[in-house]
Coordinates of C-alpha atoms in Angstrom, one line a residue:
Chain G
X380 CA 34.2 12.3 48.9
X381 CA 31.8 13.4 46.8
X382 CA 28.3 13.4 47.4
X383 CA 27.4 11.2 43.7
X384 CA 24.5 9.9 44.8
X385 CA 21.4 10.8 43.2
X386 CA 18.6 10.6 45.8
X387 CA 15.4 9.4 45.2
X388 CA 14.5 8.5 49.0
X389 CA 14.8 12.8 49.8
X390 CA 13.2 13.7 46.8
X391 CA 10.1 11.3 47.4
X392 CA 10.1 12.8 50.6
X393 CA 9.8 16.4 49.1
X394 CA 6.8 15.0 46.5
X395 CA 4.9 13.2 49.4
X396 CA 5.2 16.7 51.8
X397 CA 4.1 18.5 48.6
X398 CA 1.1 15.9 48.2
X399 CA -0.1 15.9 51.5
X400 CA -0.3 19.5 50.9
X401 CA -2.7 18.7 48.1
X402 CA -4.6 15.8 49.1
X403 CA -5.9 17.8 52.5
X404 CA -7.6 20.8 50.4
X405 CA -9.5 17.7 48.0
X406 CA -13.0 17.3 48.5
X407 CA -13.1 13.7 49.3
X408 CA -10.7 11.0 50.0
X409 CA -8.9 9.4 46.5
X410 CA -8.7 6.4 46.6
X411 CA -6.9 2.8 45.2
X412 CA -7.7 -0.5 44.5
X413 CA -5.0 -3.0 44.6
X414 CA -6.0 -6.7 43.1
X415 CA -3.3 -9.7 43.6
X416 CA -4.2 -12.9 42.1
X417 CA -1.7 -15.5 44.2
X418 CA 0.6 -14.5 47.5
X419 CA 3.8 -13.6 45.9
X420 CA 6.1 -12.7 48.4
X421 CA 8.0 -9.7 47.2
X422 CA 4.2 -8.3 45.9
X423 CA 3.3 -8.8 49.2
X424 CA 5.5 -6.5 50.5
X425 CA 5.2 -4.1 47.5
X426 CA 1.3 -4.2 48.0
X427 CA 2.3 -3.4 52.1
X428 CA 4.4 -0.5 51.3
X429 CA 1.7 0.7 49.2
X430 CA -1.0 0.4 51.7
X431 CA 1.2 2.4 54.1
X432 CA 1.7 5.2 51.8
X433 CA -2.1 5.4 51.7
X434 CA -2.9 5.5 55.1
X435 CA 0.0 8.5 55.7
X436 CA -1.5 10.4 52.8
X437 CA -4.9 9.6 54.5
X438 CA -5.8 8.1 50.9
X439 CA -8.0 4.8 50.5
X440 CA -7.0 2.4 50.1
X441 CA -8.5 -1.4 49.1
X442 CA -6.0 -4.6 48.6
X443 CA -8.3 -7.3 47.0
X444 CA -6.6 -10.8 47.4
X445 CA -7.8 -14.0 44.9
X446 CA -6.3 -17.1 45.5
X447 CA -4.4 -18.7 42.4
X448 CA -7.2 -21.2 41.5
X449 CA -9.7 -17.9 40.8
X450 CA -11.1 -18.1 37.8
X451 CA -10.6 -15.1 35.0
X452 CA -14.5 -14.4 34.4
X453 CA -14.2 -13.3 38.3
X454 CA -11.3 -10.9 38.0
X455 CA -12.8 -9.4 34.5
X456 CA -16.3 -8.9 36.4
X457 CA -14.3 -7.7 39.7
X458 CA -12.7 -5.1 37.4
X459 CA -15.6 -3.9 35.5
X460 CA -17.3 -3.2 38.6
X461 CA -14.2 -1.0 39.8
X462 CA -14.5 0.7 36.4
X463 CA -18.1 1.6 37.6
X464 CA -17.3 2.6 41.5
X465 CA -17.7 6.5 41.6
X466 CA -15.3 6.1 45.3
X467 CA -12.6 4.2 43.1
X468 CA -10.0 6.4 41.3
X469 CA -7.5 4.3 40.5
X470 CA -7.1 0.3 40.0
X471 CA -4.0 -2.0 39.9
X472 CA -2.8 -5.0 39.6
X473 CA -0.2 -6.6 41.1
X474 CA 2.6 -8.4 38.3
X475 CA 3.3 -11.2 37.5
X476 CA 0.7 -13.0 38.2
X477 CA 0.4 -16.7 38.2
X478 CA 1.1 -17.9 34.2
X479 CA -2.3 -19.2 33.7
X480 CA -3.2 -15.6 33.8
X481 CA -3.3 -13.5 30.7
X482 CA -1.9 -10.1 31.8
X483 CA -2.9 -7.4 29.1
X484 CA -6.0 -9.0 28.6
X485 CA -6.8 -8.6 31.8
X486 CA -4.8 -5.2 32.7
X487 CA -6.4 -4.0 29.6
X488 CA -9.7 -4.0 31.0
X489 CA -8.9 -1.7 33.0
X490 CA -10.2 2.0 32.5
X491 CA -7.6 3.9 31.5
X492 CA -8.9 6.8 33.2
X493 CA -8.2 4.8 36.1
X494 CA -5.2 2.9 35.3
X495 CA -2.6 4.1 37.7
X496 CA 0.3 1.8 36.8
X497 CA 0.2 3.3 32.9
X498 CA 0.0 -0.1 31.0
X499 CA -3.3 0.0 29.6
X500 CA -2.7 0.1 25.6
X501 CA -4.8 3.4 25.7
X502 CA -2.1 5.2 28.1
X503 CA 0.7 3.1 26.6
X504 CA -0.5 4.3 23.3
X505 CA -0.7 7.8 24.4
X506 CA 2.6 8.0 25.6
X507 CA 4.2 6.6 22.2
X508 CA 2.2 9.5 20.7
X509 CA 3.3 12.4 22.9
X510 CA 0.3 12.5 24.9
X511 CA 0.6 11.3 27.7
X512 CA -1.6 10.4 31.1
X513 CA -0.5 8.4 33.7
X514 CA 2.9 6.0 32.6
X515 CA 4.4 3.8 34.4
X516 CA 5.3 4.8 37.8
X517 CA 9.4 3.3 37.7
X518 CA 9.9 5.0 34.5
X519 CA 8.3 8.4 35.4
X520 CA 10.2 8.1 38.8
X521 CA 13.8 8.3 36.5
X522 CA 12.8 11.1 34.6
X523 CA 11.6 12.6 38.1
X524 CA 14.8 12.2 39.4
X525 CA 16.5 13.4 36.1
X526 CA 14.8 16.5 36.9
X527 CA 15.6 16.8 40.0
X528 CA 19.2 17.3 39.5
X529 CA 18.8 19.0 36.2
X530 CA 20.4 16.0 34.5
X531 CA 20.2 17.8 30.7
X532 CA 19.1 14.6 28.0
X533 CA 19.5 17.2 25.1
X534 CA 21.3 15.5 22.5
X535 CA 22.5 12.9 25.2
X536 CA 23.4 9.0 24.7
X537 CA 21.1 6.9 26.8
X538 CA 21.5 3.8 26.4
X539 CA 18.7 1.5 28.4
X540 CA 19.5 -2.4 29.3
X541 CA 16.5 -3.7 29.0
X542 CA 13.0 -4.3 27.4
X543 CA 9.8 -4.4 29.7
X544 CA 7.2 -3.2 29.9
X545 CA 7.3 -1.4 33.1
X546 CA 10.6 0.4 32.6
X547 CA 12.8 0.0 29.3
X548 CA 10.6 0.6 26.8
X549 CA 8.0 4.1 28.3
X550 CA 11.5 5.3 29.2
X551 CA 12.4 5.0 25.2
X552 CA 9.7 7.2 24.8
X553 CA 9.8 9.9 27.6
X554 CA 14.0 10.1 26.7
X555 CA 13.1 10.4 23.2
X556 CA 10.5 13.1 24.5
X557 CA 13.1 15.1 25.5
X558 CA 15.5 15.1 22.8
X559 CA 18.2 12.3 23.9
X560 CA 19.7 9.6 21.3
X561 CA 18.4 5.8 22.8
X562 CA 19.7 2.3 22.4
X563 CA 17.9 -0.5 24.4
X564 CA 20.0 -3.3 24.8
X565 CA 18.8 -6.7 26.3
X566 CA 19.9 -10.6 27.1
X567 CA 19.5 -10.8 23.1
X568 CA 22.4 -7.9 22.4
X569 CA 25.3 -9.0 21.4
X570 CA 28.3 -6.8 22.9
X571 CA 26.3 -5.2 24.9
X572 CA 30.1 -3.5 26.8
X573 CA 30.4 -2.1 23.6
X574 CA 27.1 0.3 24.5
X575 CA 27.2 0.5 28.5
X576 CA 30.4 2.7 27.5
X577 CA 29.4 4.8 25.6
X578 CA 26.1 5.7 27.6
X579 CA 26.5 9.7 29.0
X580 CA 23.8 8.7 30.8
X581 CA 23.3 4.6 31.8
X582 CA 19.8 3.2 32.5
X583 CA 20.3 -0.6 33.8
X584 CA 17.2 -2.8 35.0
X585 CA 18.0 -6.6 34.2
X586 CA 18.0 -7.9 38.2
X587 CA 21.3 -9.2 38.5
X588 CA 23.1 -8.4 41.7
X589 CA 26.3 -6.1 40.8
X590 CA 26.2 -7.1 37.0
X591 CA 27.6 -3.8 35.6
X592 CA 31.2 -2.9 37.3
X593 CA 33.6 -0.2 35.9
X594 CA 35.0 -2.1 32.8
X595 CA 31.6 -1.2 31.6
X596 CA 30.8 2.3 31.6
X597 CA 32.4 5.6 30.3
X598 CA 34.5 7.9 32.5
X599 CA 32.0 10.5 34.1
X600 CA 28.9 8.9 33.2
X601 CA 25.3 9.0 34.7
X602 CA 24.5 5.6 36.1
X603 CA 20.4 5.2 37.3
X604 CA 20.0 1.3 38.6
X605 CA 16.7 0.5 38.7
X606 CA 17.7 -3.3 40.4
X607 CA 15.6 -3.9 43.9
X608 CA 18.2 -7.9 44.3
X609 CA 18.3 -9.6 47.3
X610 CA 21.7 -10.8 47.5
X611 CA 23.0 -12.5 51.1
X612 CA 20.3 -10.7 53.2
X613 CA 20.8 -7.1 51.5
X614 CA 19.2 -5.4 49.1
X615 CA 21.6 -4.8 45.6
X616 CA 20.8 -2.7 42.8
X617 CA 22.1 -4.1 39.1
X618 CA 25.2 -1.9 39.3
X619 CA 28.3 -2.9 41.0
X620 CA 27.6 0.5 43.2
X621 CA 31.5 0.5 45.4
X622 CA 33.1 -0.8 42.1
X623 CA 31.7 2.1 39.9
X624 CA 31.5 5.0 42.7
X625 CA 35.1 6.4 42.2
X626 CA 34.8 6.3 38.3
X627 CA 31.3 7.9 37.9
X628 CA 30.0 11.7 38.4
X629 CA 26.3 10.5 39.6
X630 CA 24.9 6.9 40.5
X631 CA 21.3 6.3 42.1
X632 CA 21.9 4.3 45.2
X633 CA 19.6 1.0 45.6
X634 CA 18.3 1.1 48.5
X635 CA 17.6 5.0 48.7
X636 CA 17.2 5.9 44.8
X637 CA 14.6 4.5 42.3
X638 CA 12.4 2.7 44.5
X639 CA 10.5 5.1 47.1
X640 CA 10.4 7.1 43.8
X641 CA 8.4 4.6 42.3
X642 CA 5.8 4.4 44.8
X643 CA 5.7 8.1 44.8
X644 CA 4.5 8.1 41.4
X645 CA 1.6 6.0 41.4
X646 CA 0.7 8.3 44.4
X647 CA 1.2 10.9 41.4
X648 CA -1.1 8.5 39.3
X649 CA -3.5 8.5 41.2
X650 CA -3.9 12.5 41.8
X651 CA -4.2 12.4 38.1
X652 CA -6.5 9.9 38.0
X653 CA -9.1 11.4 40.6
X654 CA -8.7 15.0 39.4
X655 CA -9.1 13.9 35.7
X656 CA -12.7 11.8 37.1
X657 CA -13.8 14.7 39.3
X658 CA -13.0 17.5 35.9
X659 CA -14.4 14.6 33.2
X660 CA -17.9 14.1 35.3
X661 CA -18.3 18.3 36.0
Chain F
X128 CA 26.3 -7.0 -11.1
X129 CA 25.2 -8.5 -8.4
X130 CA 21.2 -7.5 -7.9
X131 CA 21.1 -5.9 -4.4
X132 CA 17.4 -4.5 -4.9
X133 CA 15.3 -4.9 -1.4
X134 CA 12.5 -5.0 -4.4
X135 CA 9.7 -3.9 -2.7
X136 CA 7.0 -3.2 -5.8
X137 CA 7.6 -7.7 -6.4
X138 CA 7.0 -8.4 -3.1
X139 CA 3.7 -6.0 -3.0
X140 CA 2.2 -7.3 -6.5
X141 CA 2.9 -10.7 -5.3
X142 CA 0.9 -10.1 -2.2
X143 CA -1.8 -8.0 -4.7
X144 CA -2.4 -10.9 -6.3
X145 CA -2.9 -13.3 -2.7
X146 CA -5.7 -10.4 -1.4
X147 CA -7.2 -10.4 -4.5
X148 CA -7.7 -14.3 -4.0
X149 CA -9.0 -13.2 -0.2
X150 CA -10.9 -11.0 -1.3
X151 CA -13.0 -12.5 -4.1
X152 CA -14.3 -15.1 -1.7
X153 CA -15.8 -12.6 1.3
X154 CA -18.8 -12.1 2.0
X155 CA -19.2 -8.5 1.3
X156 CA -16.8 -5.7 -0.2
X157 CA -14.8 -4.5 2.6
X158 CA -14.6 -0.6 2.2
X159 CA -12.3 2.3 3.3
X160 CA -12.9 5.8 3.5
X161 CA -10.4 8.5 4.2
X162 CA -10.7 12.0 5.5
X163 CA -8.7 14.5 3.8
X164 CA -8.5 18.1 4.5
X165 CA -7.2 21.1 2.8
X166 CA -5.7 19.9 -0.6
X167 CA -1.9 19.4 0.3
X168 CA -0.5 18.0 -3.4
X169 CA 1.5 15.2 -1.7
X170 CA -2.2 14.3 -0.3
X171 CA -3.4 14.1 -4.2
X172 CA -1.0 11.7 -4.5
X173 CA -1.6 9.9 -2.1
X174 CA -5.0 10.0 -2.0
X175 CA -5.3 8.7 -5.4
X176 CA -3.3 5.6 -5.2
X177 CA -4.9 4.3 -2.5
X178 CA -8.5 4.8 -4.7
X179 CA -6.8 3.1 -7.6
X180 CA -5.0 -0.2 -5.2
X181 CA -9.0 -0.1 -4.3
X182 CA -10.7 -0.6 -7.1
X183 CA -8.3 -2.8 -8.6
X184 CA -8.9 -4.9 -5.4
X185 CA -12.3 -4.9 -6.0
X186 CA -13.1 -2.6 -2.1
X187 CA -14.7 -0.2 -1.9
X188 CA -13.4 3.1 -1.2
X189 CA -14.6 6.7 0.4
X190 CA -12.6 9.9 -0.6
X191 CA -14.1 12.4 1.5
X192 CA -13.1 16.0 1.2
X193 CA -12.5 19.0 3.4
X194 CA -11.6 22.2 2.8
X195 CA -9.3 23.9 5.2
X196 CA -12.6 25.9 6.7
X197 CA -14.1 23.3 7.7
X198 CA -14.6 22.7 11.9
X199 CA -12.8 20.2 13.2
X200 CA -16.5 19.7 15.2
X201 CA -17.9 18.5 11.9
X202 CA -15.0 15.8 11.5
X203 CA -16.0 14.3 14.5
X204 CA -19.0 13.8 14.1
X205 CA -18.5 12.4 10.4
X206 CA -15.7 9.8 12.1
X207 CA -18.5 8.9 14.8
X208 CA -20.5 8.4 12.2
X209 CA -18.7 6.3 10.0
X210 CA -17.6 4.5 13.0
X211 CA -21.0 3.6 13.7
X212 CA -21.5 3.0 9.9
X213 CA -21.6 -1.2 9.4
X214 CA -21.1 -0.7 5.7
X215 CA -17.4 1.3 6.7
X216 CA -13.7 -1.4 7.8
X217 CA -11.5 1.1 7.5
X218 CA -11.1 4.9 7.9
X219 CA -7.6 6.6 8.2
X220 CA -7.5 10.6 8.5
X221 CA -4.6 11.8 5.4
X222 CA -1.9 13.7 6.9
X223 CA -0.4 15.9 7.3
X224 CA -3.5 17.8 8.1
X225 CA -3.2 21.8 8.7
X226 CA -1.9 23.3 11.6
X227 CA -4.8 24.2 13.4
X228 CA -6.7 21.4 13.4
X229 CA -5.9 18.6 16.5
X230 CA -4.2 15.3 14.1
X231 CA -4.1 13.5 17.8
X232 CA -7.5 14.6 18.7
X233 CA -9.2 13.4 15.0
X234 CA -7.4 10.0 14.8
X235 CA -8.2 9.2 18.3
X236 CA -12.1 9.5 17.4
X237 CA -11.8 6.9 14.8
X238 CA -12.4 3.3 16.3
X239 CA -9.4 1.1 17.0
X240 CA -10.8 -1.5 15.1
X241 CA -11.7 0.2 11.8
X242 CA -8.1 2.2 12.7
X243 CA -6.1 0.9 9.2
X244 CA -3.2 3.1 9.7
X245 CA -3.0 1.8 13.3
X246 CA -2.1 5.4 14.9
X247 CA -4.4 5.6 17.7
X248 CA -3.2 5.5 21.0
X249 CA -4.5 2.3 21.6
X250 CA -3.3 0.2 18.5
X251 CA 0.2 1.7 19.3
X252 CA -0.1 0.4 22.7
X253 CA -1.4 -3.1 21.9
X254 CA 1.9 -2.7 19.8
X255 CA 4.0 -1.6 22.2
X256 CA 2.6 -4.2 25.0
X257 CA 3.2 -7.5 21.9
X258 CA -0.7 -7.9 21.6
X259 CA -0.3 -5.6 18.2
X260 CA -3.3 -5.3 16.1
X261 CA -2.4 -3.2 12.8
X262 CA 0.3 -1.1 12.9
X263 CA 1.7 2.0 10.7
X264 CA 1.6 0.8 7.3
X265 CA 5.4 2.1 6.6
X266 CA 6.7 0.0 9.9
X267 CA 4.9 -2.7 9.1
X268 CA 5.9 -2.3 4.8
X269 CA 9.8 -2.7 6.0
X270 CA 9.5 -5.6 8.1
X271 CA 8.0 -7.4 5.7
X272 CA 10.5 -6.7 3.2
X273 CA 13.2 -8.3 5.2
X274 CA 11.2 -11.2 6.4
X275 CA 10.7 -11.8 2.7
X276 CA 14.5 -11.3 2.3
X277 CA 14.8 -14.0 5.3
X278 CA 17.0 -10.6 7.4
X279 CA 17.8 -12.3 10.6
X280 CA 17.6 -9.9 13.0
X281 CA 18.1 -11.4 16.7
X282 CA 20.7 -9.8 18.1
X283 CA 21.3 -7.5 15.1
X284 CA 22.4 -4.2 15.5
X285 CA 20.1 -1.7 14.0
X286 CA 20.1 2.2 14.2
X287 CA 16.7 4.0 13.0
X288 CA 17.2 7.0 11.9
X289 CA 13.8 9.2 12.3
X290 CA 11.4 8.8 15.7
X291 CA 7.8 9.9 13.9
X292 CA 4.9 8.2 14.7
X293 CA 5.0 6.5 11.5
X294 CA 7.9 5.4 10.9
X295 CA 10.6 4.8 14.0
X296 CA 8.4 4.9 16.8
X297 CA 6.4 2.0 16.0
X298 CA 9.8 0.5 14.0
X299 CA 11.1 0.2 17.3
X300 CA 8.6 -1.9 19.1
X301 CA 8.4 -4.5 15.9
X302 CA 12.5 -4.7 15.6
X303 CA 13.0 -5.3 19.7
X304 CA 9.8 -8.2 19.5
X305 CA 12.4 -9.5 16.9
X306 CA 15.2 -9.6 19.8
X307 CA 17.5 -6.8 17.1
X308 CA 19.2 -3.9 19.3
X309 CA 18.2 -0.4 18.5
X310 CA 19.0 3.3 18.5
X311 CA 16.8 5.7 17.5
X312 CA 18.8 9.2 16.0
X313 CA 17.1 11.6 15.1
X314 CA 17.9 15.4 14.0
X315 CA 19.2 16.2 17.5
X316 CA 21.8 12.8 18.1
X317 CA 24.9 14.8 18.2
X318 CA 27.1 12.1 15.9
X319 CA 25.3 10.7 13.5
X320 CA 27.7 8.8 11.7
X321 CA 29.1 7.3 15.3
X322 CA 25.6 5.0 15.4
X323 CA 24.8 4.7 11.1
X324 CA 28.8 3.3 10.9
X325 CA 28.1 0.8 13.5
X326 CA 24.1 -0.4 12.3
X327 CA 24.0 -4.0 10.4
X328 CA 21.2 -2.9 9.2
X329 CA 20.4 0.6 8.7
X330 CA 16.4 2.5 8.1
X331 CA 16.4 6.3 7.0
X332 CA 13.3 8.7 7.3
X333 CA 14.2 11.8 7.4
X334 CA 12.9 13.0 4.5
X335 CA 16.3 14.6 2.9
X336 CA 17.8 13.9 -0.2
X337 CA 20.3 12.0 -0.9
X338 CA 21.5 12.3 3.4
X339 CA 23.7 9.2 3.4
X340 CA 26.5 8.7 1.5
X341 CA 29.4 5.3 1.3
X342 CA 31.1 7.2 4.2
X343 CA 27.9 7.2 7.1
X344 CA 27.5 2.6 6.6
X345 CA 29.1 -0.1 7.5
X346 CA 30.5 -2.5 4.9
X347 CA 28.5 -5.0 4.3
X348 CA 25.3 -3.5 5.5
X349 CA 22.0 -3.6 4.8
X350 CA 20.0 -0.5 4.1
X351 CA 16.3 0.7 4.5
X352 CA 15.5 4.0 2.6
X353 CA 12.0 5.6 3.2
X354 CA 12.5 8.8 2.2
X355 CA 9.7 10.0 -1.3
X356 CA 11.3 13.5 -1.8
X357 CA 11.5 15.2 -5.4
X358 CA 14.8 16.0 -7.1
X359 CA 14.8 17.7 -10.0
X360 CA 12.3 16.2 -11.0
X361 CA 13.5 13.0 -9.9
X362 CA 11.5 10.7 -6.5
X363 CA 15.2 10.2 -5.1
X364 CA 15.5 8.6 -1.6
X365 CA 17.2 9.3 1.8
X366 CA 20.2 7.4 0.8
X367 CA 22.3 7.9 -2.2
X368 CA 21.9 4.8 -4.1
X369 CA 25.0 5.2 -6.3
X370 CA 27.3 6.0 -4.0
X371 CA 26.4 3.3 -1.3
X372 CA 25.7 1.0 -3.8
X373 CA 29.0 -0.8 -4.0
X374 CA 29.5 -0.6 0.0
X375 CA 26.7 -2.2 1.3
X376 CA 25.2 -5.9 1.0
X377 CA 21.1 -4.8 0.7
X378 CA 19.6 -1.8 -0.1
X379 CA 15.7 -0.9 -0.9
X380 CA 15.6 1.0 -4.1
X381 CA 13.5 4.2 -4.4
X382 CA 11.3 4.0 -6.1
X383 CA 10.1 0.3 -5.7
X384 CA 10.9 -0.4 -2.5
X385 CA 9.1 0.7 0.8
X386 CA 6.7 2.9 -1.0
X387 CA 4.6 0.5 -2.8
X388 CA 4.7 -2.0 0.3
X389 CA 3.6 1.4 2.3
X390 CA -0.3 0.6 0.2
X391 CA -0.1 -2.7 0.2
X392 CA -0.4 -2.6 4.2
X393 CA -3.0 -0.8 4.2
X394 CA -5.0 -2.5 2.5
X395 CA -3.4 -6.0 4.3
X396 CA -4.6 -3.4 7.3
X397 CA -8.5 -3.0 6.1
X398 CA -8.4 -7.0 5.4
X399 CA -7.0 -7.2 9.2
X400 CA -10.0 -4.7 10.1
X401 CA -12.7 -6.6 8.5
X402 CA -11.9 -9.8 9.3
X403 CA -12.4 -8.7 13.1
X404 CA -15.5 -6.9 13.2
X405 CA -16.9 -9.6 11.2
X406 CA -15.7 -11.3 14.1
X407 CA -17.0 -9.4 16.5
X408 CA -20.3 -9.1 15.2
X409 CA -20.7 -12.6 15.0

């Protein structure tokens, strides 16, 4: 059987080796601070993964955990202190926050230079204006996978299903900058299948297990599955992998596709921030 | 003959009346500063139009004109001075700049609160993050026309031809926020007509006179023509108005469509900036 997998895990390990070498030669240890409010189960897992990769790469890591009863002003004060702390290179707020918090207000308090998630308005706008600094990790991870496998985007029909700040919206601009034609679909799209069937490259981030079936794709399409859904004790994507496998030309598996790249792009952004901060203070 | 025109001129005059009343009651006079470098012919006309509307509305206006041999540092210094000048509420750089200047660097020096063009990364990112402050005038003008004529965007197929910072890119987010399905086409799109023919709402900003013909549109489509092309001594749009007229349901004429709304949205943004600056300094 032809290997159709776009192996994000393999690429992430290759990058890990590269980063390890870079980090070894740095004069000081880049440090990431993750702010968590509340006790979301998935967040706990994601933060743990971040901690582990930072330990592996001998990076500084601090997990600041607040109960959901914390006052927004306390978080505000803390972010400002971290912005001014020379020992801190990257700051991120683990999303989602409990609903009473104003996520975009808090995110925009982060100094854009230390915004390793690329979610501040400044970094999002820099991407739109084609002067990108840090870009959302999942979106960036997808671009790296496409690059690794020499997937040309020039003039291609790319359909994105999902319009989140973390994935769909930054991808629009990353892909437009590569001269793809972009269609953005979402929950209010009337005839989704009409669009998905025409995609040379289909990117799906909807959070619905095995949502995309073979009837919904074009023959030989390249499929990017951003879904991480728990179903019957297993992790499955938004694309029905076994169903589409024969019809597509390439696909990112779940797990071992986009997921491992997301976390590696966080390291990429942390190193970006570290270099820029050190350079600016020279 | 049915009146199919989406009359941007009429709407702009209605808004002008509204702004006049608002301005009359303000404690001080909002002021716009336009920075021009070089002597682009079209820019001269556009700046003159801005001057005239500011005079009509009894707003402050200053035109700073530099020769194309000016040093970038001089512009940089001036922008910083204008940022700190309490009497200045809005600053804009008339585009395009001569090619040796770094437009996005200069634009991003403008305090986002005074950025009446909505082109700084901060304001562009605020739009993407759905916390918009000032948004690009042409994109905003199009949204106001659609609103005035009660054009519902929910679930509609909207195709944008053109991906500029001024029009296509901000429109993506304005339209996504209204639950439309968006396709962005451009010069590298392979089968343009396939997309334009499917649009419930087609927005064209390519700068090619009468580029869109009736074969390229869907029956009953709503057409938004952003083009301002000089052809045989006349101003014509990117859509062949007479050719498509029978087939479409509504269309913005050129002139008197999007154009007059662009300048009125500049006034909208100037008043926005004025209010926000005064409120913040309270």
